[in-house]
Amino acid sequence: MEQIRVLYLLTGFLMIWGVAIVVMLAGWQNSTQMFCTVTKCRFWSKRNTDLRNQQRVSQLKMPLCPKREDLINGTINADLKSVTHSELLRKITNLGPGGTWCPPNCTAHAQHRVAIVIPCRGREEHLRILLQHLHPFLQRQQLDYRIYVVEQAYKDVFSKGQLLNTAFLTAVSQGNYSCVIFHDVDMIPLNDNNRYDCPEQPRRQWEGIDYKGNGKYRTPYDGHAGGVLAISIDHFNRINGYPNAYFGWGSEDNDFSRRITGHGLNLTTQSLDVAKYRMIQHRRDALNRESRRRFHLLDTAKQRFETDGLNSLNTKVLTQEDRGLYTWLLVEVEKEKIEEKKMIRSGAKRTRSQNTIELFLFITYCVVVFQ
């Protein structure tokens, strides 16, 4: 009996340990999957960055790229017909990981190392049209470049400033770029003499936009810093990047322009002869409503130069993915502060109550005077 009891105890002990081991292995597997999901961006980034660095080392042994005006075509005919992603991949076959390219037989000048950042949400068709034009355009200028497409996660109100700041920091951490060009997804350049190299001062790339394809160009107002803008890495850091406080459409580009001039920099432009663009017609994103606070934020822009921007950014890159033609970043932005929303609502209520009181006093005054 004693031997049977010991046998039962031993069998039970082994069964308990077996179940525990299975549970531990299952938990370890799930943890590993979670870890790999969280760090996928880092592993991907390191692998591709190492490959990119190897390309740069081999490039250093090559002579600097000469100026090749024979590669420049001048006027470009914009083709706004829809194109699929697979068609573009078959058409543009000379790209490196994540939409990178550098001159194959020479070393690009320092001012030709450029990160292109395109904010995009729900505009994949427009993005493909832009990329069809942009890759050949950049390569004819012999730029060493990478294209980042940054998209906001979840169906929240659009926060362009946070997206651009996040993409900028990601690009700087992954490449030795001299400048960044922020590029709206619906603007197609119409002349490759419009240089996308790195400027000495922040530069608005466009001077005229053809909205309807009729050859009539609308020019920007003074100080407009939206659309397509080139700025050096040092200058973007100096002005603390874009403001993060804007949600929805309106005024963040004006705020950014004030940051440029407020830090002793000049917003430069190019000639209308070359700085022409074709706009892709579109409807505004329903989640990119007009910002109710934009005028208040713009009035207080100078007070926030040093506190609202790169140094206060609180976003998370959920996914980084090599999509062949570009590097895709999916970003979770910091949501609009609840207390700010309450402040807006309470302010609106105060205004309505004040209006009601003023109307009541006016009616009372009229009754007394004209009695």
PDB file of N, CA and C in Angstrom, residues 165-234:
ATOM      1  N   ASN A 165       6.216  66.243 -36.389  1.00  0.00           N
ATOM      2  CA  ASN A 165       7.290  66.184 -35.397  1.00  0.00           C
ATOM      3  C   ASN A 165       7.764  64.746 -35.173  1.00  0.00           C
ATOM      4  N   THR A 166       6.820  63.816 -35.104  1.00  0.00           N
ATOM      5  CA  THR A 166       7.171  62.411 -34.891  1.00  0.00           C
ATOM      6  C   THR A 166       7.961  61.856 -36.069  1.00  0.00           C
ATOM      7  N   ALA A 167       7.514  62.155 -37.285  1.00  0.00           N
ATOM      8  CA  ALA A 167       8.228  61.688 -38.473  1.00  0.00           C
ATOM      9  C   ALA A 167       9.626  62.293 -38.545  1.00  0.00           C
ATOM     10  N   PHE A 168       9.756  63.565 -38.172  1.00  0.00           N
ATOM     11  CA  PHE A 168      11.065  64.216 -38.170  1.00  0.00           C
ATOM     12  C   PHE A 168      12.028  63.493 -37.232  1.00  0.00           C
ATOM     13  N   LEU A 169      11.601  63.237 -35.995  1.00  0.00           N
ATOM     14  CA  LEU A 169      12.473  62.575 -35.024  1.00  0.00           C
ATOM     15  C   LEU A 169      12.825  61.163 -35.476  1.00  0.00           C
ATOM     16  N   THR A 170      11.879  60.471 -36.102  1.00  0.00           N
ATOM     17  CA  THR A 170      12.154  59.129 -36.622  1.00  0.00           C
ATOM     18  C   THR A 170      13.194  59.178 -37.731  1.00  0.00           C
ATOM     19  N   ALA A 171      13.046  60.111 -38.655  1.00  0.00           N
ATOM     20  CA  ALA A 171      13.988  60.238 -39.773  1.00  0.00           C
ATOM     21  C   ALA A 171      15.390  60.569 -39.276  1.00  0.00           C
ATOM     22  N   VAL A 172      15.484  61.494 -38.342  1.00  0.00           N
ATOM     23  CA  VAL A 172      16.796  61.892 -37.821  1.00  0.00           C
ATOM     24  C   VAL A 172      17.485  60.726 -37.125  1.00  0.00           C
ATOM     25  N   SER A 173      16.714  59.872 -36.463  1.00  0.00           N
ATOM     26  CA  SER A 173      17.297  58.728 -35.760  1.00  0.00           C
ATOM     27  C   SER A 173      17.743  57.618 -36.703  1.00  0.00           C
ATOM     28  N   GLN A 174      17.283  57.663 -37.957  1.00  0.00           N
ATOM     29  CA  GLN A 174      17.551  56.561 -38.876  1.00  0.00           C
ATOM     30  C   GLN A 174      18.451  56.934 -40.052  1.00  0.00           C
ATOM     31  N   GLY A 175      18.799  58.196 -40.210  1.00  0.00           N
ATOM     32  CA  GLY A 175      19.624  58.589 -41.350  1.00  0.00           C
ATOM     33  C   GLY A 175      20.357  59.883 -41.096  1.00  0.00           C
ATOM     34  N   ASN A 176      21.454  60.062 -41.798  1.00  0.00           N
ATOM     35  CA  ASN A 176      22.278  61.265 -41.655  1.00  0.00           C
ATOM     36  C   ASN A 176      21.797  62.337 -42.635  1.00  0.00           C
ATOM     37  N   TYR A 177      20.575  62.786 -42.436  1.00  0.00           N
ATOM     38  CA  TYR A 177      19.983  63.757 -43.355  1.00  0.00           C
ATOM     39  C   TYR A 177      20.369  65.178 -42.970  1.00  0.00           C
ATOM     40  N   SER A 178      20.500  66.030 -43.970  1.00  0.00           N
ATOM     41  CA  SER A 178      20.833  67.433 -43.738  1.00  0.00           C
ATOM     42  C   SER A 178      19.583  68.294 -43.606  1.00  0.00           C
ATOM     43  N   CYS A 179      18.481  67.837 -44.175  1.00  0.00           N
ATOM     44  CA  CYS A 179      17.245  68.609 -44.081  1.00  0.00           C
ATOM     45  C   CYS A 179      16.052  67.690 -44.264  1.00  0.00           C
ATOM     46  N   VAL A 180      14.890  68.248 -44.028  1.00  0.00           N
ATOM     47  CA  VAL A 180      13.634  67.523 -44.226  1.00  0.00           C
ATOM     48  C   VAL A 180      12.718  68.394 -45.064  1.00  0.00           C
ATOM     49  N   ILE A 181      11.942  67.763 -45.938  1.00  0.00           N
ATOM     50  CA  ILE A 181      10.938  68.465 -46.733  1.00  0.00           C
ATOM     51  C   ILE A 181       9.575  67.907 -46.366  1.00  0.00           C
ATOM     52  N   PHE A 182       8.722  68.769 -45.816  1.00  0.00           N
ATOM     53  CA  PHE A 182       7.354  68.391 -45.477  1.00  0.00           C
ATOM     54  C   PHE A 182       6.484  68.644 -46.707  1.00  0.00           C
ATOM     55  N   HIS A 183       5.772  67.601 -47.130  1.00  0.00           N
ATOM     56  CA  HIS A 183       5.133  67.628 -48.445  1.00  0.00           C
ATOM     57  C   HIS A 183       3.683  67.186 -48.344  1.00  0.00           C
ATOM     58  N   ASP A 184       2.737  68.079 -48.692  1.00  0.00           N
ATOM     59  CA  ASP A 184       1.327  67.688 -48.750  1.00  0.00           C
ATOM     60  C   ASP A 184       1.130  66.634 -49.828  1.00  0.00           C
ATOM     61  N   VAL A 185       0.209  65.706 -49.575  1.00  0.00           N
ATOM     62  CA  VAL A 185       0.031  64.564 -50.461  1.00  0.00           C
ATOM     63  C   VAL A 185      -0.644  64.937 -51.776  1.00  0.00           C
ATOM     64  N   ASP A 186      -1.277  66.107 -51.847  1.00  0.00           N
ATOM     65  CA  ASP A 186      -2.046  66.468 -53.040  1.00  0.00           C
ATOM     66  C   ASP A 186      -1.342  67.483 -53.927  1.00  0.00           C
ATOM     67  N   MET A 187      -0.052  67.726 -53.724  1.00  0.00           N
ATOM     68  CA  MET A 187       0.678  68.731 -54.499  1.00  0.00           C
ATOM     69  C   MET A 187       1.731  68.074 -55.391  1.00  0.00           C
ATOM     70  N   ILE A 188       1.552  68.209 -56.702  1.00  0.00           N
ATOM     71  CA  ILE A 188       2.430  67.585 -57.688  1.00  0.00           C
ATOM     72  C   ILE A 188       3.336  68.655 -58.300  1.00  0.00           C
ATOM     73  N   PRO A 189       4.656  68.536 -58.158  1.00  0.00           N
ATOM     74  CA  PRO A 189       5.558  69.539 -58.754  1.00  0.00           C
ATOM     75  C   PRO A 189       5.523  69.460 -60.280  1.00  0.00           C
ATOM     76  N   LEU A 190       5.599  70.624 -60.923  1.00  0.00           N
ATOM     77  CA  LEU A 190       5.456  70.693 -62.382  1.00  0.00           C
ATOM     78  C   LEU A 190       6.738  71.110 -63.096  1.00  0.00           C
ATOM     79  N   ASN A 191       7.848  71.229 -62.344  1.00  0.00           N
ATOM     80  CA  ASN A 191       9.112  71.599 -62.985  1.00  0.00           C
ATOM     81  C   ASN A 191      10.255  71.071 -62.118  1.00  0.00           C
ATOM     82  N   ASP A 192      11.134  70.246 -62.714  1.00  0.00           N
ATOM     83  CA  ASP A 192      12.200  69.671 -61.887  1.00  0.00           C
ATOM     84  C   ASP A 192      13.409  70.593 -61.736  1.00  0.00           C
ATOM     85  N   ASN A 193      13.299  71.850 -62.222  1.00  0.00           N
ATOM     86  CA  ASN A 193      14.246  72.882 -61.797  1.00  0.00           C
ATOM     87  C   ASN A 193      13.886  73.416 -60.408  1.00  0.00           C
ATOM     88  N   ASN A 194      12.758  72.992 -59.904  1.00  0.00           N
ATOM     89  CA  ASN A 194      12.351  73.287 -58.526  1.00  0.00           C
ATOM     90  C   ASN A 194      13.174  72.376 -57.608  1.00  0.00           C
ATOM     91  N   ARG A 195      14.266  72.902 -57.077  1.00  0.00           N
ATOM     92  CA  ARG A 195      15.244  72.082 -56.366  1.00  0.00           C
ATOM     93  C   ARG A 195      14.730  71.654 -54.989  1.00  0.00           C
ATOM     94  N   TYR A 196      14.868  70.352 -54.724  1.00  0.00           N
ATOM     95  CA  TYR A 196      14.490  69.798 -53.428  1.00  0.00           C
ATOM     96  C   TYR A 196      15.731  69.519 -52.574  1.00  0.00           C
ATOM     97  N   ASP A 197      16.791  70.305 -52.776  1.00  0.00           N
ATOM     98  CA  ASP A 197      17.979  70.141 -51.938  1.00  0.00           C
ATOM     99  C   ASP A 197      17.798  70.951 -50.659  1.00  0.00           C
ATOM    100  N   CYS A 198      18.823  70.935 -49.801  1.00  0.00           N
ATOM    101  CA  CYS A 198      18.713  71.567 -48.485  1.00  0.00           C
ATOM    102  C   CYS A 198      19.084  73.045 -48.564  1.00  0.00           C
ATOM    103  N   PRO A 199      18.195  73.928 -48.130  1.00  0.00           N
ATOM    104  CA  PRO A 199      18.436  75.371 -48.246  1.00  0.00           C
ATOM    105  C   PRO A 199      19.197  75.921 -47.042  1.00  0.00           C
ATOM    106  N   GLU A 200      19.801  77.090 -47.242  1.00  0.00           N
ATOM    107  CA  GLU A 200      20.473  77.763 -46.137  1.00  0.00           C
ATOM    108  C   GLU A 200      19.470  78.358 -45.164  1.00  0.00           C
ATOM    109  N   GLN A 201      18.316  78.770 -45.662  1.00  0.00           N
ATOM    110  CA  GLN A 201      17.219  79.278 -44.843  1.00  0.00           C
ATOM    111  C   GLN A 201      15.964  78.463 -45.180  1.00  0.00           C
ATOM    112  N   PRO A 202      15.000  78.351 -44.258  1.00  0.00           N
ATOM    113  CA  PRO A 202      13.756  77.640 -44.577  1.00  0.00           C
ATOM    114  C   PRO A 202      13.162  78.148 -45.885  1.00  0.00           C
ATOM    115  N   ARG A 203      12.670  77.219 -46.700  1.00  0.00           N
ATOM    116  CA  ARG A 203      12.235  77.589 -48.056  1.00  0.00           C
ATOM    117  C   ARG A 203      10.872  76.976 -48.373  1.00  0.00           C
ATOM    118  N   ARG A 204       9.932  77.846 -48.757  1.00  0.00           N
ATOM    119  CA  ARG A 204       8.665  77.371 -49.296  1.00  0.00           C
ATOM    120  C   ARG A 204       8.903  76.996 -50.743  1.00  0.00           C
ATOM    121  N   GLN A 205       8.549  75.778 -51.119  1.00  0.00           N
ATOM    122  CA  GLN A 205       8.883  75.274 -52.446  1.00  0.00           C
ATOM    123  C   GLN A 205       7.940  75.767 -53.534  1.00  0.00           C
ATOM    124  N   TRP A 206       6.767  76.221 -53.165  1.00  0.00           N
ATOM    125  CA  TRP A 206       5.789  76.579 -54.189  1.00  0.00           C
ATOM    126  C   TRP A 206       5.497  78.071 -54.189  1.00  0.00           C
ATOM    127  N   GLU A 207       5.219  78.574 -55.381  1.00  0.00           N
ATOM    128  CA  GLU A 207       4.811  79.962 -55.557  1.00  0.00           C
ATOM    129  C   GLU A 207       3.499  80.077 -56.330  1.00  0.00           C
ATOM    130  N   GLY A 208       3.037  78.962 -56.879  1.00  0.00           N
ATOM    131  CA  GLY A 208       1.769  78.982 -57.603  1.00  0.00           C
ATOM    132  C   GLY A 208       1.163  77.590 -57.645  1.00  0.00           C
ATOM    133  N   ILE A 209      -0.164  77.499 -57.436  1.00  0.00           N
ATOM    134  CA  ILE A 209      -0.880  76.219 -57.482  1.00  0.00           C
ATOM    135  C   ILE A 209      -1.998  76.302 -58.507  1.00  0.00           C
ATOM    136  N   ASP A 210      -2.008  75.325 -59.408  1.00  0.00           N
ATOM    137  CA  ASP A 210      -3.086  75.184 -60.385  1.00  0.00           C
ATOM    138  C   ASP A 210      -4.108  74.215 -59.795  1.00  0.00           C
ATOM    139  N   TYR A 211      -5.260  74.737 -59.388  1.00  0.00           N
ATOM    140  CA  TYR A 211      -6.265  73.914 -58.716  1.00  0.00           C
ATOM    141  C   TYR A 211      -7.146  73.133 -59.683  1.00  0.00           C
ATOM    142  N   LYS A 212      -7.324  73.657 -60.900  1.00  0.00           N
ATOM    143  CA  LYS A 212      -8.296  73.070 -61.817  1.00  0.00           C
ATOM    144  C   LYS A 212      -7.693  72.537 -63.109  1.00  0.00           C
ATOM    145  N   GLY A 213      -6.373  72.617 -63.242  1.00  0.00           N
ATOM    146  CA  GLY A 213      -5.745  72.124 -64.463  1.00  0.00           C
ATOM    147  C   GLY A 213      -5.944  73.036 -65.646  1.00  0.00           C
ATOM    148  N   ASN A 214      -6.211  74.308 -65.389  1.00  0.00           N
ATOM    149  CA  ASN A 214      -6.450  75.264 -66.476  1.00  0.00           C
ATOM    150  C   ASN A 214      -5.281  76.223 -66.687  1.00  0.00           C
ATOM    151  N   GLY A 215      -4.158  75.963 -66.026  1.00  0.00           N
ATOM    152  CA  GLY A 215      -2.983  76.801 -66.211  1.00  0.00           C
ATOM    153  C   GLY A 215      -3.022  78.112 -65.461  1.00  0.00           C
ATOM    154  N   LYS A 216      -4.033  78.306 -64.617  1.00  0.00           N
ATOM    155  CA  LYS A 216      -4.122  79.518 -63.799  1.00  0.00           C
ATOM    156  C   LYS A 216      -3.607  79.190 -62.398  1.00  0.00           C
ATOM    157  N   TYR A 217      -2.640  79.965 -61.952  1.00  0.00           N
ATOM    158  CA  TYR A 217      -1.955  79.662 -60.698  1.00  0.00           C
ATOM    159  C   TYR A 217      -2.331  80.665 -59.612  1.00  0.00           C
ATOM    160  N   ARG A 218      -2.698  80.121 -58.464  1.00  0.00           N
ATOM    161  CA  ARG A 218      -2.997  80.950 -57.304  1.00  0.00           C
ATOM    162  C   ARG A 218      -1.736  81.077 -56.463  1.00  0.00           C
ATOM    163  N   THR A 219      -1.350  82.281 -56.151  1.00  0.00           N
ATOM    164  CA  THR A 219      -0.116  82.526 -55.396  1.00  0.00           C
ATOM    165  C   THR A 219      -0.436  82.635 -53.903  1.00  0.00           C
ATOM    166  N   PRO A 220       0.534  82.319 -53.045  1.00  0.00           N
ATOM    167  CA  PRO A 220       0.286  82.341 -51.601  1.00  0.00           C
ATOM    168  C   PRO A 220       0.364  83.751 -51.037  1.00  0.00           C
ATOM    169  N   TYR A 221      -0.210  83.933 -49.851  1.00  0.00           N
ATOM    170  CA  TYR A 221      -0.032  85.196 -49.148  1.00  0.00           C
ATOM    171  C   TYR A 221       1.333  85.199 -48.463  1.00  0.00           C
ATOM    172  N   ASP A 222       1.813  86.360 -48.116  1.00  0.00           N
ATOM    173  CA  ASP A 222       3.125  86.492 -47.493  1.00  0.00           C
ATOM    174  C   ASP A 222       3.173  85.711 -46.179  1.00  0.00           C
ATOM    175  N   GLY A 223       4.252  84.961 -46.010  1.00  0.00           N
ATOM    176  CA  GLY A 223       4.444  84.222 -44.763  1.00  0.00           C
ATOM    177  C   GLY A 223       3.801  82.856 -44.730  1.00  0.00           C
ATOM    178  N   HIS A 224       3.159  82.440 -45.810  1.00  0.00           N
ATOM    179  CA  HIS A 224       2.536  81.118 -45.841  1.00  0.00           C
ATOM    180  C   HIS A 224       3.631  80.050 -45.828  1.00  0.00           C
ATOM    181  N   ALA A 225       3.541  79.107 -44.873  1.00  0.00           N
ATOM    182  CA  ALA A 225       4.582  78.087 -44.722  1.00  0.00           C
ATOM    183  C   ALA A 225       4.026  76.680 -44.882  1.00  0.00           C
ATOM    184  N   GLY A 226       2.881  76.535 -45.524  1.00  0.00           N
ATOM    185  CA  GLY A 226       2.289  75.215 -45.719  1.00  0.00           C
ATOM    186  C   GLY A 226       2.575  74.663 -47.092  1.00  0.00           C
ATOM    187  N   GLY A 227       1.962  73.530 -47.400  1.00  0.00           N
ATOM    188  CA  GLY A 227       2.095  72.921 -48.732  1.00  0.00           C
ATOM    189  C   GLY A 227       3.324  72.065 -48.848  1.00  0.00           C
ATOM    190  N   VAL A 228       4.418  72.661 -49.292  1.00  0.00           N
ATOM    191  CA  VAL A 228       5.711  71.974 -49.410  1.00  0.00           C
ATOM    192  C   VAL A 228       6.775  72.922 -48.866  1.00  0.00           C
ATOM    193  N   LEU A 229       7.497  72.468 -47.855  1.00  0.00           N
ATOM    194  CA  LEU A 229       8.477  73.332 -47.206  1.00  0.00           C
ATOM    195  C   LEU A 229       9.737  72.557 -46.863  1.00  0.00           C
ATOM    196  N   ALA A 230      10.907  73.143 -47.186  1.00  0.00           N
ATOM    197  CA  ALA A 230      12.209  72.542 -46.884  1.00  0.00           C
ATOM    198  C   ALA A 230      12.867  73.310 -45.748  1.00  0.00           C
ATOM    199  N   ILE A 231      13.442  72.581 -44.793  1.00  0.00           N
ATOM    200  CA  ILE A 231      14.110  73.215 -43.657  1.00  0.00           C
ATOM    201  C   ILE A 231      15.222  72.297 -43.166  1.00  0.00           C
ATOM    202  N   SER A 232      16.338  72.876 -42.772  1.00  0.00           N
ATOM    203  CA  SER A 232      17.466  72.075 -42.304  1.00  0.00           C
ATOM    204  C   SER A 232      17.155  71.446 -40.951  1.00  0.00           C
ATOM    205  N   ILE A 233      17.877  70.372 -40.634  1.00  0.00           N
ATOM    206  CA  ILE A 233      17.690  69.693 -39.356  1.00  0.00           C
ATOM    207  C   ILE A 233      17.984  70.650 -38.199  1.00  0.00           C
ATOM    208  N   ASP A 234      19.072  71.410 -38.313  1.00  0.00           N
ATOM    209  CA  ASP A 234      19.455  72.339 -37.240  1.00  0.00           C
ATOM    210  C   ASP A 234      18.393  73.401 -37.013  1.00  0.00           C
TER     211      ASP A 234
END
